[in-house]
C-alpha positions as semicolon CSV with decimal commas, in nm:
position;residue;x (nm);y (nm);z (nm)
1;M;3,919;3,040;-2,409
2;S;3,942;2,952;-2,025
3;P;3,898;3,251;-1,792
4;A;4,228;3,390;-1,610
5;F;4,031;3,357;-1,271
6;K;3,939;3,063;-1,066
7;E;3,610;2,913;-1,145
8;H;3,359;2,784;-0,856
9;P;3,321;2,423;-0,934
10;L;2,927;2,473;-0,943
11;R;2,940;2,772;-1,151
12;H;2,820;2,628;-1,508
13;S;2,569;2,396;-1,325
14;V;2,395;2,653;-1,130
15;T;2,388;2,879;-1,455
16;A;2,239;2,585;-1,670
17;E;1,975;2,533;-1,391
18;L;1,813;2,881;-1,500
19;H;1,751;2,700;-1,839
20;A;1,643;2,369;-1,709
21;R;1,251;2,450;-1,722
22;T;1,248;2,668;-2,024
23;F;1,010;2,630;-2,323
24;D;1,020;2,557;-2,680
25;P;0,839;2,803;-2,934
26;L;0,525;2,659;-3,071
27;P;0,349;2,807;-3,364
28;S;-0,015;2,738;-3,433
29;P;-0,161;2,529;-3,530
30;A;0,011;2,241;-3,348
31;R;-0,021;1,929;-3,152
32;V;0,161;1,823;-2,863
33;F;0,168;1,504;-2,637
34;H;0,290;1,490;-2,275
35;L;0,417;1,218;-2,083
36;A;0,508;1,219;-1,712
37;A;0,646;0,890;-1,546
38;V;0,717;0,859;-1,192
39;C;1,062;0,675;-1,149
40;G;1,189;0,782;-0,809
41;E;1,523;0,954;-0,739
42;R;1,776;0,694;-0,823
43;R;1,704;0,616;-1,171
44;S;1,870;0,901;-1,390
45;G;2,072;0,646;-1,572
46;A;1,803;0,425;-1,665
47;N;1,591;0,729;-1,792
48;A;1,874;0,874;-2,002
49;E;1,961;0,530;-2,154
50;H;1,597;0,496;-2,243
51;L;1,585;0,848;-2,390
52;L;1,909;0,746;-2,628
53;R;1,719;0,442;-2,743
54;L;1,444;0,653;-2,883
55;L;1,707;0,890;-3,041
56;D;1,862;0,573;-3,207
57;H;1,529;0,484;-3,325
58;F;1,484;0,786;-3,502
59;G;1,829;0,815;-3,622
60;V;1,936;1,115;-3,437
61;R;2,290;1,144;-3,318
62;R;2,338;1,089;-2,925
63;P;2,454;1,381;-2,743
64;E;2,784;1,368;-2,540
65;Q;2,604;1,380;-2,209
66;V;2,231;1,401;-2,109
67;G;2,194;1,623;-1,800
68;Q;1,845;1,740;-1,647
69;Y;1,687;1,830;-1,969
70;Y;1,727;1,771;-2,338
71;A;1,563;1,910;-2,659
72;V;1,592;1,773;-3,005
73;D;1,422;1,758;-3,348
74;L;1,346;1,398;-3,411
75;G;1,278;1,468;-3,796
76;G;0,949;1,514;-3,975
77;G;0,869;1,807;-3,774
78;L;0,840;1,615;-3,449
79;W;1,013;1,791;-3,172
80;L;1,107;1,640;-2,815
81;R;1,175;1,812;-2,486
82;W;1,291;1,545;-2,222
83;E;1,314;1,677;-1,848
84;R;1,439;1,501;-1,531
85;H;1,245;1,613;-1,241
86;T;1,314;1,512;-0,876
87;E;1,113;1,190;-0,877
88;F;0,955;1,171;-1,232
89;V;1,051;1,230;-1,593
90;T;0,853;1,405;-1,860
91;Y;0,845;1,358;-2,246
92;T;0,700;1,640;-2,455
93;F;0,642;1,578;-2,829
94;S;0,528;1,852;-3,039
95;R;0,471;1,953;-3,417
96;H;0,357;2,230;-3,600
97;E;0,066;2,080;-3,826
98;R;-0,278;2,136;-3,929
99;F;-0,564;1,922;-3,827
100;N;-0,937;1,862;-3,848
101;H;-0,995;1,691;-3,536
102;P;-0,743;1,797;-3,242
103;F;-0,739;1,450;-3,057
104;T;-0,742;1,183;-3,338
105;D;-0,427;1,015;-3,415
106;P;-0,223;1,156;-3,142
107;L;0,142;1,183;-3,165
108;I;0,206;0,898;-2,924
109;N;0,110;0,670;-3,211
110;E;0,441;0,758;-3,401
111;L;0,649;0,631;-3,102
112;P;0,772;0,277;-3,109
113;Q;0,565;0,066;-2,892
114;D;0,822;-0,143;-2,718
115;W;0,986;0,185;-2,624
116;L;0,646;0,298;-2,463
117;R;0,636;-0,039;-2,271
118;E;0,964;0,007;-2,135
119;I;0,952;0,349;-2,009
120;P;1,135;0,338;-1,663
121;G;0,893;0,367;-1,381
122;Q;0,515;0,422;-1,417
123;V;0,314;0,682;-1,616
124;V;0,113;0,911;-1,419
125;T;-0,022;1,144;-1,693
126;A;-0,047;1,107;-2,057
127;T;-0,192;1,419;-2,215
128;A;-0,283;1,506;-2,592
129;L;-0,281;1,885;-2,643
130;A;-0,403;2,082;-2,940
131;L;-0,338;2,452;-3,021
132;E;-0,577;2,587;-3,280
133;S;-0,507;2,882;-3,479
134;C;-0,729;3,192;-3,454
135;E;-0,828;3,125;-3,832
136;M;-0,995;2,804;-3,756
137;P;-1,390;2,856;-3,673
138;E;-1,480;2,893;-3,309
139;R;-1,634;2,585;-3,158
140;G;-1,968;2,599;-2,982
141;S;-2,045;2,443;-2,654
142;N;-2,195;2,147;-2,820
143;E;-1,882;2,096;-3,015
144;L;-1,653;2,136;-2,729
145;L;-1,876;1,888;-2,559
146;A;-1,835;1,616;-2,827
147;L;-1,439;1,673;-2,797
148;F;-1,449;1,578;-2,464
149;E;-1,677;1,261;-2,500
150;G;-1,982;1,424;-2,334
151;N;-1,785;1,503;-2,011
152;P;-1,852;1,834;-1,826
153;F;-1,566;2,058;-1,916
154;I;-1,394;2,366;-1,755
155;G;-1,229;2,655;-1,940
156;S;-1,095;3,017;-1,917
157;E;-0,942;3,299;-2,129
158;V;-0,564;3,279;-2,035
159;V;-0,254;3,500;-2,114
160;G;-0,485;3,789;-2,056
161;G;-0,721;3,712;-2,316
162;S;-0,471;3,612;-2,578
163;S;-0,571;3,237;-2,565
164;R;-0,848;3,023;-2,461
165;A;-0,801;2,687;-2,275
166;W;-1,060;2,410;-2,232
167;S;-1,037;2,059;-2,059
168;D;-1,218;1,819;-1,844
169;L;-0,929;1,667;-1,683
170;R;-1,019;1,304;-1,725
171;I;-0,891;1,011;-1,901
172;H;-1,083;0,931;-2,219
173;S;-1,154;0,607;-2,386
174;D;-0,824;0,617;-2,572
175;G;-0,637;0,649;-2,244
176;Y;-0,533;0,998;-2,248
177;S;-0,642;1,324;-2,111
178;R;-0,732;1,614;-2,345
179;I;-0,651;1,973;-2,349
180;L;-0,767;2,217;-2,611
181;L;-0,604;2,558;-2,665
182;R;-0,717;2,840;-2,919
183;D;-0,461;3,107;-3,030
184;C;-0,642;3,442;-3,009
185;G;-0,314;3,634;-3,070
186;L;-0,034;3,450;-2,935
187;S;0,337;3,504;-3,036
188;E;0,517;3,161;-3,083
189;N;0,685;3,211;-2,745
190;Q;0,387;3,283;-2,571
191;A;0,217;2,982;-2,719
192;G;0,528;2,766;-2,619
193;R;0,508;2,906;-2,239
194;L;0,138;2,854;-2,232
195;A;0,149;2,504;-2,343
196;K;0,447;2,410;-2,100
197;R;0,282;2,579;-1,805
198;I;-0,075;2,425;-1,858
199;L;0,095;2,060;-1,895
200;E;0,297;2,123;-1,583
201;V;-0,045;2,205;-1,403
202;D;-0,169;1,859;-1,550
203;A;0,138;1,679;-1,433
204;Y;0,206;1,859;-1,086
205;R;-0,166;1,829;-0,990
206;A;-0,142;1,438;-1,032
207;M;0,187;1,416;-0,846
208;A;0,011;1,635;-0,575
209;L;-0,261;1,393;-0,543
210;L;-0,054;1,084;-0,503
211;G;-0,036;1,175;-0,137
212;L;-0,401;1,146;-0,077
213;P;-0,404;0,744;-0,117
214;A;-0,120;0,737;0,141
215;A;-0,299;0,962;0,373
216;R;-0,618;0,737;0,379
217;E;-0,419;0,448;0,441
218;A;-0,238;0,595;0,720
219;T;-0,544;0,732;0,857
220;R;-0,666;0,361;0,915
221;A;-0,348;0,267;1,071
222;L;-0,348;0,603;1,295
223;S;-0,705;0,527;1,406
224;E;-0,607;0,181;1,512
225;A;-0,315;0,306;1,689
226;E;-0,522;0,574;1,863
227;R;-0,754;0,326;2,001
228;R;-0,461;0,098;2,115
229;L;-0,304;0,423;2,284
230;V;-0,626;0,507;2,469
231;A;-0,667;0,151;2,589
232;L;-0,324;0,147;2,717
233;A;-0,356;0,479;2,877
234;A;-0,662;0,345;3,070
235;R;-0,469;0,018;3,186
236;M;-0,221;0,223;3,330
237;T;-0,461;0,354;3,608
238;E;-0,593;-0,003;3,682
239;G;-0,441;-0,307;3,852
240;N;-0,329;-0,357;4,202
241;D;0,010;-0,345;4,382
242;Q;0,063;-0,721;4,381
243;D;0,078;-0,743;3,997
244;R;0,155;-0,382;3,932
245;G;0,536;-0,450;3,855
246;A;0,454;-0,719;3,598
247;S;0,182;-0,518;3,441
248;E;0,380;-0,218;3,402
249;S;0,670;-0,408;3,228
250;E;0,406;-0,544;2,985
251;L;0,240;-0,199;2,934
252;L;0,585;-0,058;2,859
253;A;0,667;-0,320;2,604
254;E;0,326;-0,263;2,420
255;L;0,383;0,103;2,430
256;T;0,739;0,070;2,272
257;T;0,576;-0,156;2,018
258;L;0,292;0,100;1,959
259;A;0,542;0,399;1,929
260;T;0,737;0,190;1,692
261;E;0,429;0,128;1,459
262;I;0,356;0,495;1,468
263;E;0,702;0,599;1,360
264;T;0,697;0,345;1,095
265;V;0,391;0,478;0,945
266;A;0,528;0,835;0,960
267;A;0,864;0,753;0,794
268;R;0,674;0,580;0,510
269;T;0,465;0,892;0,429
270;I;0,639;1,196;0,532
271;Y;0,813;1,229;0,213
272;R;0,492;1,167;0,014
273;F;0,310;1,435;0,225
274;E;0,587;1,711;0,206
275;A;0,626;1,645;-0,179
276;S;0,244;1,669;-0,241
277;R;0,258;1,992;-0,042
278;A;0,544;2,130;-0,266
279;Y;0,360;1,996;-0,583
280;Y;0,045;2,198;-0,473
281;R;0,236;2,512;-0,448
282;I;0,379;2,473;-0,796
283;V;0,032;2,405;-0,910
284;Q;-0,094;2,721;-0,758
285;Q;0,199;2,914;-0,898
286;R;0,143;2,787;-1,252
287;L;-0,223;2,864;-1,244
288;E;-0,149;3,220;-1,143
289;Q;0,095;3,263;-1,432
290;L;-0,191;3,160;-1,675
291;R;-0,356;3,503;-1,604
292;Q;-0,711;3,350;-1,636
293;R;-1,033;3,525;-1,704
294;R;-1,355;3,364;-1,686
295;I;-1,559;3,228;-1,985
296;E;-1,915;3,270;-1,913
297;G;-2,077;2,944;-1,770
298;L;-1,749;2,771;-1,719
299;Q;-1,544;2,702;-1,402
300;T;-1,195;2,840;-1,452
301;F;-0,891;2,591;-1,398
302;T;-0,814;2,751;-1,087
303;E;-1,164;2,720;-0,929
304;F;-1,189;2,359;-1,041
305;L;-0,846;2,240;-0,924
306;E;-0,854;2,442;-0,595
307;A;-1,193;2,277;-0,508
308;R;-1,022;1,944;-0,531
309;L;-0,662;1,984;-0,465
310;A;-0,713;2,196;-0,146
311;P;-0,910;1,928;0,062
312;A;-0,668;1,665;-0,047
313;I;-0,356;1,852;0,058
314;A;-0,557;1,947;0,376
315;T;-0,607;1,567;0,433
316;C;-0,238;1,514;0,385
317;D;-0,156;1,787;0,621
318;S;-0,384;1,666;0,905
319;T;-0,266;1,315;0,859
320;R;0,095;1,413;0,899
321;E;0,002;1,635;1,206
322;R;-0,189;1,346;1,358
323;Q;0,091;1,096;1,300
324;Q;0,332;1,381;1,498
325;D;0,066;1,413;1,769
326;L;0,031;1,025;1,825
327;A;0,404;0,991;1,828
328;K;0,429;1,256;2,093
329;R;0,149;1,118;2,291
330;A;0,285;0,788;2,284
331;A;0,617;0,915;2,388
332;R;0,476;1,079;2,690
333;L;0,296;0,788;2,819
334;A;0,601;0,579;2,777
335;S;0,792;0,839;2,965
336;L;0,526;0,856;3,255
337;L;0,536;0,483;3,255
338;R;0,914;0,446;3,287
339;A;0,906;0,701;3,572
340;R;0,661;0,514;3,763
341;V;0,887;0,191;3,708
342;E;1,178;0,373;3,827
343;V;0,993;0,500;4,124
344;D;0,874;0,135;4,215
345;L;1,227;0,020;4,177
346;Q;1,355;0,316;4,404
347;H;1,102;0,168;4,680
348;Q;1,209;-0,193;4,632
349;N;1,572;-0,112;4,641
350;R;1,517;0,092;4,964
351;G;1,324;-0,184;5,101
352;L;1,602;-0,427;4,987
353;L;1,879;-0,199;5,150
354;E;1,683;-0,197;5,466
355;S;1,664;-0,552;5,457
356;M;2,017;-0,601;5,419
357;D;2,084;-0,350;5,686
358;R;1,872;-0,546;5,930
359;R;2,060;-0,872;5,825
360;A;2,372;-0,703;5,868
361;R;2,304;-0,599;6,215
362;I;2,183;-0,943;6,306
363;Q;2,496;-1,101;6,142
364;L;2,706;-0,854;6,369
365;R;2,522;-0,955;6,688
366;L;2,582;-1,340;6,594
367;Q;2,935;-1,251;6,532
368;E;2,997;-1,080;6,850
369;T;2,815;-1,389;7,019
370;V;3,026;-1,633;6,841
371;E;3,353;-1,401;6,925
372;G;3,248;-1,432;7,278
373;L;3,202;-1,781;7,301
374;S;3,530;-1,821;7,105
375;V;3,703;-1,642;7,370
376;I;3,567;-1,863;7,639
377;A;3,634;-2,176;7,445
378;I;4,003;-2,062;7,361
379;G;4,044;-1,954;7,745
380;Y;3,910;-2,294;7,845
381;Y;4,147;-2,489;7,664
382;G;4,437;-2,244;7,729
383;V;4,375;-2,272;8,110
384;G;4,362;-2,658;8,076
385;L;4,694;-2,660;7,897
386;V;4,845;-2,452;8,175
387;G;4,694;-2,674;8,429
388;Y;4,889;-2,966;8,275
389;A;5,200;-2,761;8,276
390;L;5,166;-2,662;8,638
391;K;5,075;-3,012;8,763
392;G;5,373;-3,144;8,599
393;L;5,609;-2,889;8,752
394;E;5,430;-2,965;9,081
395;A;5,483;-3,322;9,051
396;Q;5,845;-3,267;9,026
397;G;5,850;-3,023;9,329
398;L;5,937;-2,745;9,102
399;L;5,625;-2,523;9,167
400;P;5,610;-2,311;9,485
401;I;5,246;-2,270;9,483
402;D;4,942;-2,514;9,443
403;A;4,883;-2,609;9,075
404;T;4,495;-2,552;9,101
405;L;4,563;-2,200;9,256
406;G;4,781;-2,136;8,963
407;M;4,524;-2,253;8,709
408;G;4,274;-2,012;8,872
409;L;4,524;-1,734;8,868
410;S;4,593;-1,794;8,491
411;V;4,223;-1,770;8,385
412;P;4,226;-1,400;8,337
413;I;4,558;-1,385;8,188
414;V;4,449;-1,672;7,909
415;V;4,093;-1,518;7,843
416;G;4,249;-1,166;7,793
417;A;4,521;-1,281;7,555
418;A;4,255;-1,490;7,358
419;W;4,045;-1,188;7,357
420;L;4,313;-0,940;7,233
421;G;4,413;-1,194;6,984
422;L;4,097;-1,246;6,823
423;K;4,075;-0,872;6,817
424;R;4,385;-0,792;6,660
425;M;4,333;-1,081;6,406
426;K;3,981;-0,918;6,299
427;R;4,152;-0,582;6,267
428;R;4,423;-0,714;6,030
429;L;4,132;-0,907;5,840
430;L;3,933;-0,569;5,780
431;D;4,233;-0,358;5,707
432;G;4,326;-0,618;5,422
433;H;3,972;-0,598;5,314
434;H;3,995;-0,228;5,276
């Protein structure tokens, strides 16, 4: 029956999110196998399809839709919980059964080999976990050492003393990590929560450490970038005025290239560093939820992981800060160099304007000189024409005065008319230009 009110489109998805990371009850004794495969953020369809292939193999009916998590009985007591995380997928197989050796013939051997080979992405953790019941005899240190192939192991009481947990957090000769739990009074729900939390610690600590190789690689690139940046800063104070312009152009081009390289390194690693920090916080949260108490002579899970994870995450953080600092320094040097180039350009422009002003004044003087010569030339030819006219009139007896005297009297009139005509024409040209 649909509610009468109008639902928010995300109401069901946000409610389902509360149950996306739940646990399955785990009766002891039991064995569990956990796989975590890094597949990125864009392969949800491939992972869901791969899950459906496994269901087909075991003859399990396909669900109508696969969301962020899915739990199903594969038959024969084998239980599967599949979960989609931001950039990795986990498969947790479990079965309630008695066993003599906790880690021989792990549950992964019951899965089809071709399906395992074709898991989308790359497996980052593959862990066999065994939960012993309190009815089984307690194992001594030598027996525990043998279970972990002679490797030093860590352990603690967990869930307030209701269970004990041991592991060496190593990859063994069979290719899998090992975790041993002992039920000292757990309910099935408590056992399920404990197994899930400790497996999450194992998966998230691996995801957190993926940032360390990236930090080491970035450190080498940043060291080279820092050396080049120092050399460029030193070159900015060198050089003479003669080759300064060309030198600054080269420096600016090199600085721009270097800044781009630094930003490229940062863009390639920033997500990994942020993810490592987030995964580290989850590891710390899950370790706190284990409610550990010390087993005499053994390091607790918190002590062991903090001693190794904290420096790794600190390295990622310092590398990220170094990237940001180098990017800022490169940007500051580029800004200073651009300011110097702009000042030099302003000086050059001022000198160019002054030179242009000097040339304009010279041109003006030349123009005025030319105008004067033009007035004289026009006056000369004008007086000559007037002289021809007057001499013609004198020859016909029509001129009451001497022609030569008339030419002399016409000189100021002709020259003045030429001067006024040139001025008027110049004014018209200037008005038309404006």
